[in-house]
CSV table of C-alpha atoms (C1' of nucleotides) in Angstrom, one decimal:
chain,number,residue,atom,x,y,z
S,22,MET,CA,-18.8,74.3,86.6
S,23,ASN,CA,-15.2,75.4,87.6
S,24,ALA,CA,-13.4,78.6,88.7
S,25,ASP,CA,-12.9,79.2,92.2
S,26,LYS,CA,-15.8,77.6,94.5
S,27,GLY,CA,-14.1,78.8,98.1
S,28,TYR,CA,-13.4,75.4,98.9
S,29,ARG,CA,-10.5,72.8,97.9
S,30,LYS,CA,-11.2,70.4,95.0
S,31,THR,CA,-10.9,66.9,96.1
S,32,ASN,CA,-11.5,63.5,94.2
S,33,GLN,CA,-14.4,63.0,96.8
S,34,ARG,CA,-16.0,66.0,96.3
S,35,ALA,CA,-16.0,65.6,92.8
S,36,MET,CA,-17.1,61.9,93.0
S,37,ILE,CA,-20.1,62.8,95.1
S,38,LEU,CA,-21.1,66.1,92.9
S,39,SER,CA,-21.3,63.9,90.1
S,40,ILE,CA,-23.2,61.0,91.3
S,41,VAL,CA,-26.0,63.5,92.4
S,42,GLN,CA,-25.9,65.2,89.2
S,43,GLU,CA,-26.0,61.8,86.9
S,44,ALA,CA,-28.5,60.1,89.3
S,45,GLU,CA,-32.0,59.1,87.5
S,46,THR,CA,-33.5,59.7,90.9
S,47,HIS,CA,-33.1,61.8,94.2
S,48,LEU,CA,-30.9,59.8,96.1
S,49,THR,CA,-30.3,59.6,99.9
S,50,ALA,CA,-27.1,60.1,101.6
S,51,GLY,CA,-27.0,56.2,102.2
S,52,GLU,CA,-27.5,55.5,98.5
S,53,ILE,CA,-25.1,58.2,97.6
S,54,PHE,CA,-22.4,56.7,100.0
S,55,GLU,CA,-22.8,53.4,98.4
S,56,ARG,CA,-22.4,54.5,94.9
S,57,VAL,CA,-19.0,56.2,96.1
S,58,ARG,CA,-18.0,53.0,97.8
S,59,GLN,CA,-18.4,51.4,94.3
S,60,ARG,CA,-15.7,53.7,92.8
S,61,ASP,CA,-13.6,54.0,96.0
S,62,PRO,CA,-14.1,51.7,99.0
S,63,ARG,CA,-12.0,53.8,101.3
S,64,VAL,CA,-14.1,56.8,101.2
S,65,ALA,CA,-16.0,57.2,104.9
S,66,TYR,CA,-19.4,58.0,105.6
S,67,GLY,CA,-18.5,61.3,107.2
S,68,THR,CA,-17.0,62.6,104.1
S,69,VAL,CA,-20.2,62.0,102.4
S,70,TYR,CA,-22.2,63.8,104.7
S,71,ARG,CA,-19.7,66.7,105.3
S,72,THR,CA,-19.5,67.1,101.5
S,73,LEU,CA,-23.4,67.0,100.7
S,74,HIS,CA,-23.5,70.0,103.3
S,75,LEU,CA,-20.8,71.7,101.8
S,76,LEU,CA,-22.5,71.3,98.3
S,77,ALA,CA,-25.5,72.3,99.7
S,78,ARG,CA,-24.2,75.3,101.2
S,79,HIS,CA,-22.7,76.1,97.9
S,80,GLY,CA,-25.7,76.0,95.6
S,81,GLU,CA,-24.4,72.9,94.0
S,82,VAL,CA,-27.3,70.6,95.2
S,83,GLN,CA,-30.2,70.9,97.0
S,84,GLU,CA,-31.3,69.2,100.2
S,85,LEU,CA,-34.8,67.6,100.2
S,86,SER,CA,-36.6,66.2,103.7
S,87,PHE,CA,-39.6,64.1,102.8
S,88,ALA,CA,-41.9,61.7,105.4
S,89,ASP,CA,-39.1,59.5,105.4
S,90,GLN,CA,-36.6,60.1,107.9
S,91,SER,CA,-33.7,60.5,105.5
S,92,SER,CA,-32.8,63.2,103.5
S,93,ARG,CA,-32.3,63.4,99.7
S,94,TYR,CA,-30.3,65.4,97.2
S,95,ASP,CA,-31.3,67.0,94.3
S,96,ALA,CA,-28.9,67.9,91.3
S,97,ARG,CA,-31.7,70.8,90.4
S,98,VAL,CA,-30.9,74.0,92.5
S,99,ASP,CA,-33.7,76.1,91.2
S,100,ARG,CA,-37.1,76.5,93.1
S,101,HIS,CA,-39.3,73.5,92.1
S,102,ASP,CA,-41.7,71.1,93.5
S,103,HIS,CA,-42.0,67.4,94.0
S,104,VAL,CA,-44.6,64.7,93.0
S,105,TYR,CA,-44.4,61.5,95.5
S,106,CYS,CA,-45.7,58.1,94.4
S,107,THR,CA,-47.7,56.4,97.3
S,108,ALA,CA,-47.2,53.2,96.1
S,109,CYS,CA,-43.7,53.0,94.8
S,110,GLY,CA,-42.1,55.8,96.2
S,111,LEU,CA,-41.1,57.3,92.9
S,112,LEU,CA,-40.1,61.1,93.2
S,113,VAL,CA,-40.4,63.3,90.3
S,114,ASP,CA,-39.8,67.1,89.7
S,115,VAL,CA,-42.4,69.4,88.8
S,116,ASP,CA,-42.8,73.1,88.1
S,117,VAL,CA,-46.0,74.8,89.6
S,118,PRO,CA,-45.8,78.5,89.0
S,119,VAL,CA,-49.4,78.9,90.0
S,120,ALA,CA,-48.4,78.4,93.3
S,121,LEU,CA,-46.5,81.4,93.6
S,122,ILE,CA,-49.7,83.3,93.8
S,123,ALA,CA,-50.0,81.1,96.9
S,124,ARG,CA,-47.4,83.2,98.9
S,125,HIS,CA,-49.4,86.1,99.2
S,126,VAL,CA,-52.5,84.3,100.4
S,127,ALA,CA,-50.0,82.4,103.1
S,128,GLU,CA,-48.5,86.2,104.0
S,129,GLU,CA,-51.9,87.4,104.6
S,130,GLN,CA,-52.9,84.6,106.7
S,131,SER,CA,-49.8,84.3,108.9
S,132,GLY,CA,-48.2,88.0,108.8
S,133,PHE,CA,-44.9,86.3,107.8
S,134,ALA,CA,-42.7,87.7,105.1
S,135,VAL,CA,-42.4,84.6,102.9
S,136,ALA,CA,-39.2,83.9,101.2
S,137,ASN,CA,-39.8,80.6,99.6
S,138,HIS,CA,-42.0,77.6,99.5
S,139,HIS,CA,-42.2,74.0,98.6
S,140,THR,CA,-45.3,71.8,97.6
S,141,VAL,CA,-45.2,67.9,97.9
S,142,PHE,CA,-47.7,66.4,95.8
S,143,ALA,CA,-48.8,62.9,96.9
S,144,GLY,CA,-50.5,60.5,94.5
S,145,VAL,CA,-50.1,57.3,92.0
S,146,CYS,CA,-47.3,57.1,89.2
S,147,PRO,CA,-48.5,56.0,85.7
S,148,GLU,CA,-46.7,52.9,86.3
S,149,CYS,CA,-48.4,52.0,89.5
S,150,ARG,CA,-51.7,52.6,88.3
S,151,SER,CA,-51.4,50.3,85.4
S,152,HIS,CA,-50.6,47.7,87.6
S,153,GLN,CA,-53.3,48.4,89.8
S,154,ALA,CA,-55.6,48.4,86.8
S,155,ALA,CA,-53.9,45.1,85.8
S,156,GLY,CA,-55.3,43.7,89.0
S,157,GLN,CA,-53.3,44.2,92.1
S,158,ARG,CA,-50.1,42.4,91.1
S,159,ALA,CA,-48.1,41.9,94.2
S,160,GLY,CA,-44.5,42.4,94.6
S,161,THR,CA,-44.7,45.6,92.6
S,162,LYS,CA,-41.6,47.4,93.9
S,163,SER,CA,-42.0,48.3,97.5
S,164,ALA,CA,-45.4,48.8,98.5
S,165,ASN,CA,-46.9,50.3,101.8
S,166,GLN,CA,-45.3,53.5,101.4
S,167,PRO,CA,-47.0,56.2,103.9
S,168,GLU,CA,-49.8,58.4,102.5
S,169,GLN,CA,-48.5,61.2,104.4
S,170,VAL,CA,-47.5,64.3,102.4
S,171,SER,CA,-44.7,66.6,103.9
H,1,MET,CA,-65.4,62.2,119.5
H,2,ASN,CA,-66.2,59.2,121.5
H,3,ALA,CA,-68.0,56.0,120.2
H,4,ASP,CA,-66.2,52.9,118.6
H,5,LYS,CA,-63.0,53.7,117.2
H,6,GLY,CA,-61.9,50.0,116.6
H,7,TYR,CA,-59.3,50.4,119.6
H,8,ARG,CA,-59.0,50.1,123.3
H,9,LYS,CA,-59.6,53.4,125.4
H,10,THR,CA,-56.7,53.8,127.8
H,11,ASN,CA,-55.5,56.5,130.2
H,12,GLN,CA,-52.6,56.9,128.0
H,13,ARG,CA,-54.3,57.4,124.7
H,14,ALA,CA,-56.5,59.7,126.0
H,15,MET,CA,-53.8,61.9,127.8
H,16,ILE,CA,-51.9,61.9,124.4
H,17,LEU,CA,-54.5,63.0,122.4
H,18,SER,CA,-55.6,65.8,124.5
H,19,ILE,CA,-52.3,66.9,125.0
H,20,VAL,CA,-51.8,67.3,121.3
H,21,GLN,CA,-55.5,69.0,120.9
H,22,GLU,CA,-54.9,71.4,123.6
H,23,ALA,CA,-51.0,72.1,122.3
H,24,GLU,CA,-50.6,75.8,121.4
H,25,THR,CA,-47.9,74.5,118.6
H,26,HIS,CA,-47.4,71.5,116.7
H,27,LEU,CA,-45.3,69.3,119.1
H,28,THR,CA,-42.7,66.7,118.5
H,29,ALA,CA,-42.8,63.2,120.0
H,30,GLY,CA,-40.0,64.2,122.4
H,31,GLU,CA,-42.3,67.4,123.8
H,32,ILE,CA,-45.5,65.0,123.9
H,33,PHE,CA,-43.5,62.7,125.8
H,34,GLU,CA,-42.5,65.3,128.5
H,35,ARG,CA,-45.6,66.7,128.9
H,36,VAL,CA,-47.2,63.0,129.4
H,37,ARG,CA,-44.4,62.7,132.1
H,38,GLN,CA,-45.5,65.7,134.0
H,39,ARG,CA,-49.0,64.1,134.3
H,40,ASP,CA,-47.9,60.5,135.1
H,41,PRO,CA,-43.9,59.8,135.0
H,42,ARG,CA,-44.4,56.3,134.5
H,43,VAL,CA,-45.5,56.4,130.9
H,44,ALA,CA,-42.8,55.1,128.6
H,45,TYR,CA,-41.5,56.6,125.4
H,46,GLY,CA,-42.4,53.6,123.1
H,47,THR,CA,-46.2,53.9,124.5
H,48,VAL,CA,-46.1,57.7,123.3
H,49,TYR,CA,-45.0,56.8,119.9
H,50,ARG,CA,-47.1,53.6,119.4
H,51,THR,CA,-50.2,56.0,120.3
H,52,LEU,CA,-49.3,58.9,118.0
H,53,HIS,CA,-49.1,56.4,115.3
H,54,LEU,CA,-52.3,54.6,116.2
H,55,LEU,CA,-54.0,58.2,116.4
H,56,ALA,CA,-52.5,59.1,113.2
H,57,ARG,CA,-53.8,56.0,111.5
H,58,HIS,CA,-57.1,56.6,112.7
H,59,GLY,CA,-57.5,60.3,111.5
H,60,GLU,CA,-57.4,61.8,114.9
H,61,VAL,CA,-54.3,63.5,114.7
H,62,GLN,CA,-51.9,64.4,111.6
H,63,GLU,CA,-48.3,63.6,111.4
H,64,LEU,CA,-46.0,66.3,109.9
H,65,SER,CA,-42.3,65.8,108.9
H,66,PHE,CA,-40.1,69.3,108.1
H,67,ALA,CA,-36.7,69.7,107.7
H,68,ASP,CA,-35.7,69.0,111.0
H,69,GLN,CA,-35.4,65.3,111.8
H,70,SER,CA,-38.1,65.0,114.3
H,71,SER,CA,-42.0,64.4,113.3
H,72,ARG,CA,-44.7,67.2,114.4
H,73,TYR,CA,-48.2,66.2,115.4
H,74,ASP,CA,-51.2,68.2,114.4
H,75,ALA,CA,-54.4,68.3,115.7
H,76,ARG,CA,-55.9,69.7,112.7
H,77,VAL,CA,-56.8,66.5,110.7
H,78,ASP,CA,-58.3,68.3,107.3
H,79,ARG,CA,-55.7,69.3,104.5
H,80,HIS,CA,-53.9,72.6,105.1
H,81,ASP,CA,-50.5,73.9,104.6
H,82,HIS,CA,-47.9,75.3,107.0
H,83,VAL,CA,-45.4,78.7,107.4
H,84,TYR,CA,-42.3,78.3,109.0
H,85,CYS,CA,-40.3,80.9,110.4
H,86,THR,CA,-36.8,80.6,109.5
H,87,ALA,CA,-35.4,82.7,112.5
H,88,CYS,CA,-37.1,81.1,115.4
H,89,GLY,CA,-38.8,77.9,114.1
H,90,LEU,CA,-42.5,78.9,114.7
H,91,LEU,CA,-44.8,77.0,112.7
H,92,VAL,CA,-48.3,78.5,111.7
H,93,ASP,CA,-51.2,76.7,109.9
H,94,VAL,CA,-52.7,78.5,106.8
H,95,ASP,CA,-55.2,77.7,104.4
H,96,VAL,CA,-54.3,78.2,100.8
H,97,PRO,CA,-57.0,76.9,98.5
H,98,VAL,CA,-55.7,78.6,95.5
H,99,ALA,CA,-53.1,75.8,95.4
H,100,LEU,CA,-55.7,73.1,94.5
H,101,ILE,CA,-55.4,74.8,91.3
H,102,ALA,CA,-51.8,73.7,91.2
H,103,ARG,CA,-52.7,70.0,91.3
H,104,HIS,CA,-53.6,69.8,87.6
H,105,VAL,CA,-50.4,71.4,86.6
H,106,ALA,CA,-48.7,68.8,88.6
H,107,GLU,CA,-50.7,66.1,87.4
H,108,GLU,CA,-50.0,67.2,83.4
H,109,GLN,CA,-46.4,67.6,83.9
H,110,SER,CA,-46.1,64.3,85.6
H,111,GLY,CA,-48.7,61.7,84.4
H,112,PHE,CA,-49.5,61.0,88.4
H,113,ALA,CA,-53.1,60.8,89.7
H,114,VAL,CA,-52.6,63.3,92.5
H,115,ALA,CA,-54.6,62.7,95.6
H,116,ASN,CA,-53.2,65.3,98.0
H,117,HIS,CA,-50.5,68.2,98.4
H,118,HIS,CA,-48.9,70.1,101.3
H,119,THR,CA,-47.1,73.3,100.8
H,120,VAL,CA,-44.5,74.6,103.2
H,121,PHE,CA,-43.6,78.4,102.9
H,122,ALA,CA,-40.7,79.6,104.7
H,123,GLY,CA,-40.3,83.1,105.8
H,124,VAL,CA,-39.9,85.0,109.0
H,125,CYS,CA,-42.6,85.8,111.4
H,126,PRO,CA,-43.7,89.1,112.5
H,127,GLU,CA,-42.0,89.0,115.9
H,128,CYS,CA,-38.8,88.1,114.4
H,129,ARG,CA,-38.9,90.7,111.9
H,130,SER,CA,-39.4,93.5,114.4
H,131,HIS,CA,-36.5,92.2,116.2
H,132,GLN,CA,-34.5,92.2,113.1
H,133,ALA,CA,-35.8,96.0,112.5
H,134,ALA,CA,-34.6,96.8,116.0
H,135,GLY,CA,-31.3,96.1,115.6
H,136,GLN,CA,-30.3,92.3,115.4
H,137,ARG,CA,-30.9,92.0,119.0
H,138,ALA,CA,-29.1,88.6,120.0
H,139,GLY,CA,-30.5,85.8,121.7
H,140,THR,CA,-33.8,85.9,119.9
H,141,LYS,CA,-35.1,82.3,120.4
H,142,SER,CA,-33.2,79.7,118.7
H,143,ALA,CA,-31.3,81.3,115.6
H,144,ASN,CA,-29.4,79.6,112.8
H,145,GLN,CA,-32.5,77.5,111.6
H,146,PRO,CA,-31.9,76.0,108.2
H,147,GLU,CA,-33.5,78.1,105.1
H,148,GLN,CA,-34.4,75.0,103.8
H,149,VAL,CA,-38.1,74.2,102.9
H,150,SER,CA,-39.2,70.9,102.8
B,20,DT,C1',-60.9,35.4,131.3
B,21,DT,C1',-59.0,36.9,126.8
B,22,DC,C1',-56.0,39.4,124.4
B,23,DC,C1',-54.7,44.0,123.7
B,24,DC,C1',-51.8,47.6,125.8
B,25,DT,C1',-48.1,48.9,128.6
B,26,DG,C1',-43.4,49.8,130.6
B,27,DC,C1',-38.8,48.5,130.2
B,28,DA,C1',-34.8,48.4,128.0
B,29,DA,C1',-32.3,47.1,124.0
B,30,DA,C1',-31.7,47.9,119.3
B,31,DC,C1',-31.8,50.6,115.1
B,32,DC,C1',-31.3,54.2,111.6
B,33,DC,C1',-29.4,58.1,110.0
B,34,DT,C1',-26.3,61.4,111.1
B,35,DT,C1',-22.6,64.2,113.3
B,36,DT,C1',-18.4,64.7,115.7
B,37,DG,C1',-13.1,64.5,117.7
B,38,DC,C1',-8.9,63.2,116.5
B,39,DA,C1',-4.7,62.1,113.9
B,40,DT,C1',-3.2,61.4,109.2
B,41,DT,C1',-3.3,62.8,104.5
B,42,DC,C1',-3.5,65.7,100.8
B,43,DA,C1',-4.6,70.2,97.8
B,44,DC,C1',-2.4,74.3,97.0
X,8,DG,C1',5.1,73.7,104.2
X,9,DT,C1',0.8,74.6,106.1
X,10,DG,C1',-4.2,74.6,106.9
X,11,DA,C1',-8.2,72.4,104.9
X,12,DA,C1',-10.2,67.6,104.1
X,13,DT,C1',-10.2,62.9,105.1
X,14,DG,C1',-10.7,58.0,107.7
X,15,DC,C1',-11.6,56.1,111.2
X,16,DA,C1',-14.7,55.0,114.9
X,17,DA,C1',-17.5,56.3,118.8
X,18,DA,C1',-21.2,59.0,120.0
X,19,DG,C1',-25.8,61.6,119.4
X,20,DG,C1',-30.6,62.0,118.4
X,21,DG,C1',-35.1,60.1,116.9
X,22,DT,C1',-38.0,56.1,116.7
X,23,DT,C1',-39.0,51.2,116.8
X,24,DT,C1',-39.4,46.7,118.9
X,25,DG,C1',-39.4,42.1,121.6
X,26,DC,C1',-41.1,40.7,125.6
X,27,DA,C1',-43.5,39.8,130.2
X,28,DG,C1',-46.4,41.9,132.9
X,29,DG,C1',-50.9,44.7,133.4
X,30,DG,C1',-55.6,46.0,132.6
X,31,DA,C1',-59.6,47.1,129.1
X,32,DA,C1',-63.6,44.7,127.7
DNA sequence: TTCCCTGCAAACCCTTTGCATTCAC
DNA sequence: GTGAATGCAAAGGGTTTGCAGGGAA
């Protein structure tokens, strides 16, 4: 977690990395920016983006893109998959090693040399399911999320 | 392919649907817009977006999001996966039914009720691999694509 | 005729970038 | 001290939207 990273250590970079690592969810750049500003209102938006790309390039965080147009950042840098709640937008990490078999199928079908893969599962989280069962209570977080899986 | 779709049939809509269906690749909204303009220069950007969303909502096309920030549209509306070339950006459809097993793993790990899933494989297409083998010939389509899988 | 759809253009959101200043090393 | 990183602000790409005129049913 220390040693020479090949780039300068600044307060902004340390702050941004710790925000991603301590986050309870996969934050967007905008959400990270908000939390940075709570600690230091002088930090610029450009710095947040530049730092996130730097950290991603150095393997300190992982950048994820989903159906919504903004990128999200994950402190987990090993290969893993995600489950997405279509009712409230909750995003959860999962490990699906079974899917490794799938690479060979994909390679045979496409002729590609596959180096990586990522699966997004879409469904309904336990909390939203209990709300649905309880009779479609309104105002449950943000509804109307797209059903799209990507 | 005909009958009552619940929405009006217009030239623009028919044109946009046929462009997606006849496309050799998964076009972005911008690329679809260009092709529409070649046939009728009076069509507006807003019409293309509104129509694509309409067609997606009615299951006539499928909207896909990848690492690049623009959506792509696929005439295949059944569930399937994609292989993405990190060297030239080529995107190819694949069927990986094996991955269906993975849903149960994801459900057990997350507690979600999984309804759908989509896997993106990243790798190098046959053409780019032969170019690489031939000695890193420069100018091979667009290089420097992100390695990210999403 | 009626209401939906379209063209137009402005606005929006997320992200990137140029430049002068500041700061880590 | 020196080059890398930051703050600021403007620009860029993709997408959405309000409104008035036009067209499908």
